Amino acid sequence: SERESGVRYQALAYSPDCSEARLLGARNATASSYIASVWPFDAETGRVTSAVKSYNTGSGPAEDLAWGTDDLGNPAIAVVGAALNTSFAMYLNIEGTWVTQSTTGWGNIYRIASRPQGDYALAVTSGSFSTIAVFRQGAWSRPGIALNWPSQVSFSTDGRRALILGGNTAGRIWEYRHELLSTSQFTDVSIPNFTQPPYNANSNARLRDAAWRPGCDEGLVVGGMNQIAGGQQGFVIYFRVTNGKSCEE
């Protein structure tokens, strides 16, 4: 039931051991600048407002957050966001201090996800050079993987794999495997014949998110489109890893 004037709640993430959570909000500071706020969050009581940490992100709003580690291996909260032709990547350390990173030429960063073990997080960047970025031990890096406008990333619960959804091509999905960070090691697992039955997807349909069922190599992908001229579509698509662990085992 909580409300705060002018604030949009953007993301919520639990720590790897599920002992605590952080809530991300964004609001306008001026007509052309934004404030990112991170609150400790309790499901019973809501935000811990006395411990909020805020930062002026400039011309773009904060979009997503994920847990990782700082340069000393302590828990840290990575926050990413984007504006027109620019982006930012930063983190909040255990002492409550914001640490920023130069992202010149990175394109737009909208989504980030933690590996369940909490040792690092993957962000997806879209723009003139669409790729992934890695947040690990207080540092951000880009391994040089060329992807076609990735829009979302979702880890399996054992942390061995992640699905990366494409945001600019209907049905596009890549599989990332833990620590395999060369272009040839990313597997294109896009949905074949996405424009044909049973999907009948048109060129505007997009896959938006993926969820892995805990303890096995199966899950669901969701997506669709909603356009006045193009019509409406919605998808809930089951997937499984070939020769992976079945949820029935």
Short mmCIF file of C-alpha atoms in Angstrom, two decimals:
data_model
loop_
_atom_site.label_atom_id
_atom_site.label_comp_id
_atom_site.label_asym_id
_atom_site.label_seq_id
_atom_site.Cartn_x
_atom_site.Cartn_y
_atom_site.Cartn_z
CA SER A 1 0.00 0.00 0.00
CA GLU A 2 3.04 2.31 0.04
CA ARG A 3 3.11 5.35 -2.21
CA GLU A 4 5.64 8.08 -2.76
CA SER A 5 4.86 11.05 -4.95
CA GLY A 6 6.71 11.02 -8.25
CA VAL A 7 8.53 7.71 -7.67
CA ARG A 8 8.31 4.76 -10.02
CA TYR A 9 9.31 1.44 -8.48
CA GLN A 10 11.51 -0.20 -11.10
CA ALA A 11 12.90 -3.44 -9.65
CA LEU A 12 13.11 -5.63 -6.56
CA ALA A 13 15.81 -8.24 -5.88
CA TYR A 14 16.57 -10.60 -3.01
CA SER A 15 20.10 -11.40 -1.92
CA PRO A 16 21.50 -14.82 -2.94
CA ASP A 17 20.69 -16.30 0.48
CA CYS A 18 17.23 -14.64 0.43
CA SER A 19 17.92 -12.97 3.79
CA GLU A 20 17.34 -9.42 2.53
CA ALA A 21 16.05 -7.50 -0.45
CA ARG A 22 16.52 -4.13 -2.13
CA LEU A 23 13.90 -2.03 -3.90
CA LEU A 24 14.83 0.37 -6.72
CA GLY A 25 12.92 3.55 -7.47
CA ALA A 26 13.35 6.38 -9.96
CA ARG A 27 11.98 9.92 -9.98
CA ASN A 28 12.60 13.20 -11.75
CA ALA A 29 14.94 15.62 -10.01
CA THR A 30 14.32 18.24 -12.70
CA ALA A 31 12.63 18.13 -16.08
CA SER A 32 15.75 16.54 -17.56
CA SER A 33 17.47 14.69 -14.70
CA TYR A 34 16.64 11.72 -12.47
CA ILE A 35 17.26 10.41 -8.97
CA ALA A 36 17.77 6.69 -8.30
CA SER A 37 16.86 5.45 -4.82
CA VAL A 38 17.59 2.06 -3.25
CA TRP A 39 15.73 0.99 -0.11
CA PRO A 40 16.12 -2.12 2.07
CA PHE A 41 12.81 -3.92 1.68
CA ASP A 42 10.84 -6.20 3.97
CA ALA A 43 7.81 -8.05 2.65
CA GLU A 44 5.91 -7.47 5.90
CA THR A 45 6.71 -3.81 6.56
CA GLY A 46 7.70 -2.45 3.13
CA ARG A 47 10.53 -0.01 2.54
CA VAL A 48 13.04 0.88 5.24
CA THR A 49 12.90 4.59 4.51
CA SER A 50 15.52 5.60 7.07
CA ALA A 51 18.19 3.65 5.15
CA VAL A 52 17.44 4.89 1.62
CA LYS A 53 20.46 5.61 -0.60
CA SER A 54 19.94 7.98 -3.52
CA TYR A 55 22.02 9.15 -6.47
CA ASN A 56 21.48 11.66 -9.29
CA THR A 57 21.81 9.57 -12.45
CA GLY A 58 21.60 12.51 -14.85
CA SER A 59 19.50 12.35 -18.00
CA GLY A 60 18.19 8.80 -17.63
CA PRO A 61 16.20 6.87 -15.00
CA ALA A 62 17.47 3.82 -13.14
CA GLU A 63 15.97 0.73 -14.78
CA ASP A 64 17.15 -2.38 -12.92
CA LEU A 65 19.28 -3.69 -10.04
CA ALA A 66 21.03 -6.92 -9.12
CA TRP A 67 23.23 -8.32 -6.36
CA GLY A 68 26.94 -8.79 -6.88
CA THR A 69 30.18 -8.18 -4.99
CA ASP A 70 32.44 -5.19 -4.45
CA ASP A 71 36.23 -5.11 -4.79
CA LEU A 72 36.62 -6.79 -1.38
CA GLY A 73 34.09 -9.54 -2.09
CA ASN A 74 31.35 -8.01 0.06
CA PRO A 75 27.74 -7.87 -1.15
CA ALA A 76 27.01 -4.93 -3.45
CA ILE A 77 23.97 -3.67 -5.35
CA ALA A 78 24.54 -3.01 -9.05
CA VAL A 79 22.22 -0.44 -10.65
CA VAL A 80 21.89 0.25 -14.38
CA GLY A 81 19.87 2.64 -16.51
CA ALA A 82 19.68 4.38 -19.84
CA ALA A 83 18.70 7.55 -21.63
CA LEU A 84 18.86 8.60 -25.27
CA ASN A 85 22.25 7.49 -26.63
CA THR A 86 23.75 7.09 -23.16
CA SER A 87 23.68 4.81 -20.12
CA PHE A 88 25.09 4.35 -16.63
CA ALA A 89 26.36 1.46 -14.53
CA MET A 90 27.18 1.85 -10.84
CA TYR A 91 26.98 0.01 -7.55
CA LEU A 92 26.17 0.63 -3.91
CA ASN A 93 28.76 -0.93 -1.58
CA ILE A 94 28.28 -2.33 1.91
CA GLU A 95 29.22 1.05 3.42
CA GLY A 96 26.40 2.79 1.53
CA THR A 97 28.70 4.57 -0.93
CA TRP A 98 27.92 4.82 -4.64
CA VAL A 99 30.73 3.78 -7.02
CA THR A 100 30.32 4.78 -10.66
CA GLN A 101 31.74 3.42 -13.91
CA SER A 102 32.32 5.17 -17.23
CA THR A 103 29.99 3.68 -19.86
CA THR A 104 30.90 5.85 -22.85
CA GLY A 105 30.03 3.96 -26.02
CA TRP A 106 28.18 1.20 -24.21
CA GLY A 107 24.74 1.91 -25.69
CA ASN A 108 21.62 1.56 -23.54
CA ILE A 109 21.59 -0.66 -20.44
CA TYR A 110 18.09 -1.66 -19.35
CA ARG A 111 18.35 -5.06 -17.65
CA ILE A 112 20.72 -6.87 -15.30
CA ALA A 113 20.47 -10.22 -13.49
CA SER A 114 22.53 -11.85 -10.73
CA ARG A 115 23.91 -15.32 -10.93
CA PRO A 116 22.10 -17.11 -8.06
CA GLN A 117 25.41 -17.74 -6.30
CA GLY A 118 25.86 -13.96 -6.06
CA ASP A 119 29.41 -13.90 -7.45
CA TYR A 120 28.60 -11.78 -10.50
CA ALA A 121 25.79 -10.30 -12.58
CA LEU A 122 25.17 -9.97 -16.31
CA ALA A 123 23.70 -6.85 -17.92
CA VAL A 124 22.50 -6.51 -21.51
CA THR A 125 23.34 -3.43 -23.57
CA SER A 126 21.68 -2.35 -26.80
CA GLY A 127 22.75 0.29 -29.27
CA SER A 128 25.52 0.72 -31.81
CA PHE A 129 27.33 -2.19 -30.14
CA SER A 130 24.86 -4.62 -28.60
CA THR A 131 26.47 -6.97 -26.12
CA ILE A 132 26.59 -8.04 -22.47
CA ALA A 133 28.43 -6.46 -19.54
CA VAL A 134 29.71 -8.32 -16.49
CA PHE A 135 29.70 -6.89 -12.95
CA ARG A 136 32.16 -8.77 -10.75
CA GLN A 137 34.12 -7.75 -7.63
CA GLY A 138 33.34 -4.08 -8.01
CA ALA A 139 34.33 -3.84 -11.66
CA TRP A 140 32.37 -3.70 -14.91
CA SER A 141 33.66 -5.25 -18.12
CA ARG A 142 32.46 -6.02 -21.61
CA PRO A 143 33.85 -9.24 -23.12
CA GLY A 144 33.18 -8.17 -26.72
CA ILE A 145 30.24 -10.45 -27.51
CA ALA A 146 28.27 -9.15 -30.50
CA LEU A 147 24.53 -9.81 -30.02
CA ASN A 148 21.50 -8.45 -31.86
CA TRP A 149 19.87 -5.97 -29.46
CA PRO A 150 19.56 -8.16 -26.34
CA SER A 151 16.76 -7.06 -24.01
CA GLN A 152 16.64 -9.41 -20.99
CA VAL A 153 18.72 -12.01 -19.17
CA SER A 154 17.55 -14.81 -16.85
CA PHE A 155 19.75 -17.31 -14.95
CA SER A 156 18.88 -20.91 -14.18
CA THR A 157 18.64 -21.57 -10.46
CA ASP A 158 21.89 -23.58 -10.42
CA GLY A 159 23.74 -20.71 -12.12
CA ARG A 160 25.13 -22.89 -14.91
CA ARG A 161 23.15 -21.25 -17.71
CA ALA A 162 21.26 -18.12 -18.62
CA LEU A 163 18.89 -17.23 -21.42
CA ILE A 164 19.36 -13.88 -23.14
CA LEU A 165 16.33 -12.64 -25.05
CA GLY A 166 16.66 -10.51 -28.18
CA GLY A 167 14.73 -7.26 -28.31
CA ASN A 168 14.95 -6.39 -31.98
CA THR A 169 14.17 -9.69 -33.69
CA ALA A 170 11.10 -11.85 -33.14
CA GLY A 171 11.88 -15.13 -31.36
CA ARG A 172 15.61 -14.48 -30.81
CA ILE A 173 17.22 -16.23 -27.80
CA TRP A 174 20.83 -17.02 -26.90
CA GLU A 175 22.12 -19.43 -24.26
CA TYR A 176 24.97 -18.31 -22.01
CA ARG A 177 26.92 -20.90 -20.03
CA HIS A 178 28.82 -20.02 -16.87
CA GLU A 179 32.23 -18.41 -17.59
CA LEU A 180 32.08 -19.07 -21.36
CA LEU A 181 32.53 -15.55 -22.65
CA SER A 182 33.52 -15.74 -26.30
CA THR A 183 31.14 -15.21 -29.21
CA SER A 184 31.50 -18.82 -30.39
CA GLN A 185 30.48 -20.09 -26.94
CA PHE A 186 27.10 -18.34 -27.02
CA THR A 187 24.53 -20.69 -28.53
CA ASP A 188 21.73 -19.37 -30.71
CA VAL A 189 18.61 -21.13 -29.40
CA SER A 190 16.07 -18.89 -31.16
CA ILE A 191 12.55 -20.22 -31.64
CA PRO A 192 12.37 -21.80 -35.11
CA ASN A 193 9.56 -20.81 -37.46
CA PHE A 194 8.27 -18.22 -34.99
CA THR A 195 6.07 -16.64 -37.67
CA GLN A 196 4.29 -19.94 -38.30
CA PRO A 197 1.77 -21.95 -36.20
CA PRO A 198 1.37 -22.31 -33.30
CA TYR A 199 2.88 -18.84 -32.66
CA ASN A 200 1.95 -16.95 -35.83
CA ALA A 201 4.16 -14.11 -34.57
CA ASN A 202 4.60 -11.04 -36.72
CA SER A 203 7.76 -8.95 -36.96
CA ASN A 204 6.70 -6.73 -34.02
CA ALA A 205 6.27 -9.58 -31.51
CA ARG A 206 8.96 -9.71 -28.84
CA LEU A 207 10.02 -12.09 -26.09
CA ARG A 208 10.08 -10.17 -22.80
CA ASP A 209 11.17 -12.44 -19.95
CA ALA A 210 12.14 -15.99 -18.98
CA ALA A 211 11.84 -17.97 -15.76
CA TRP A 212 13.63 -21.23 -14.94
CA ARG A 213 11.87 -23.77 -12.78
CA PRO A 214 14.00 -24.36 -9.64
CA GLY A 215 16.24 -27.40 -9.62
CA CYS A 216 15.92 -28.41 -13.27
CA ASP A 217 16.62 -27.32 -16.85
CA GLU A 218 13.13 -26.26 -17.90
CA GLY A 219 11.05 -23.12 -17.71
CA LEU A 220 8.83 -20.58 -19.43
CA VAL A 221 9.36 -17.64 -21.77
CA VAL A 222 6.72 -14.91 -22.09
CA GLY A 223 6.20 -12.15 -24.62
CA GLY A 224 3.89 -10.70 -27.21
CA MET A 225 2.82 -7.39 -28.67
CA ASN A 226 0.09 -4.79 -28.24
CA GLN A 227 -0.22 -2.29 -31.08
CA ILE A 228 -3.17 -0.35 -32.43
CA ALA A 229 -2.23 -1.09 -36.03
CA GLY A 230 -0.51 -4.45 -35.54
CA GLY A 231 -3.01 -6.12 -33.23
CA GLN A 232 -2.44 -8.05 -30.03
CA GLN A 233 -0.57 -11.25 -29.30
CA GLY A 234 0.56 -12.98 -26.14
CA PHE A 235 2.90 -15.93 -25.62
CA VAL A 236 3.65 -18.33 -22.79
CA ILE A 237 6.23 -20.75 -24.19
CA TYR A 238 7.67 -23.83 -22.49
CA PHE A 239 11.37 -24.59 -22.98
CA ARG A 240 13.80 -27.29 -21.86
CA VAL A 241 17.52 -27.94 -22.29
CA THR A 242 18.21 -30.89 -24.54
CA ASN A 243 19.66 -33.70 -22.37
CA GLY A 244 19.30 -31.41 -19.35
CA LYS A 245 17.80 -32.30 -15.98
CA SER A 246 14.08 -32.93 -16.22
CA CYS A 247 11.75 -31.39 -13.63
CA GLU A 248 10.19 -34.84 -13.20
CA GLU A 249 13.42 -36.46 -12.01
#
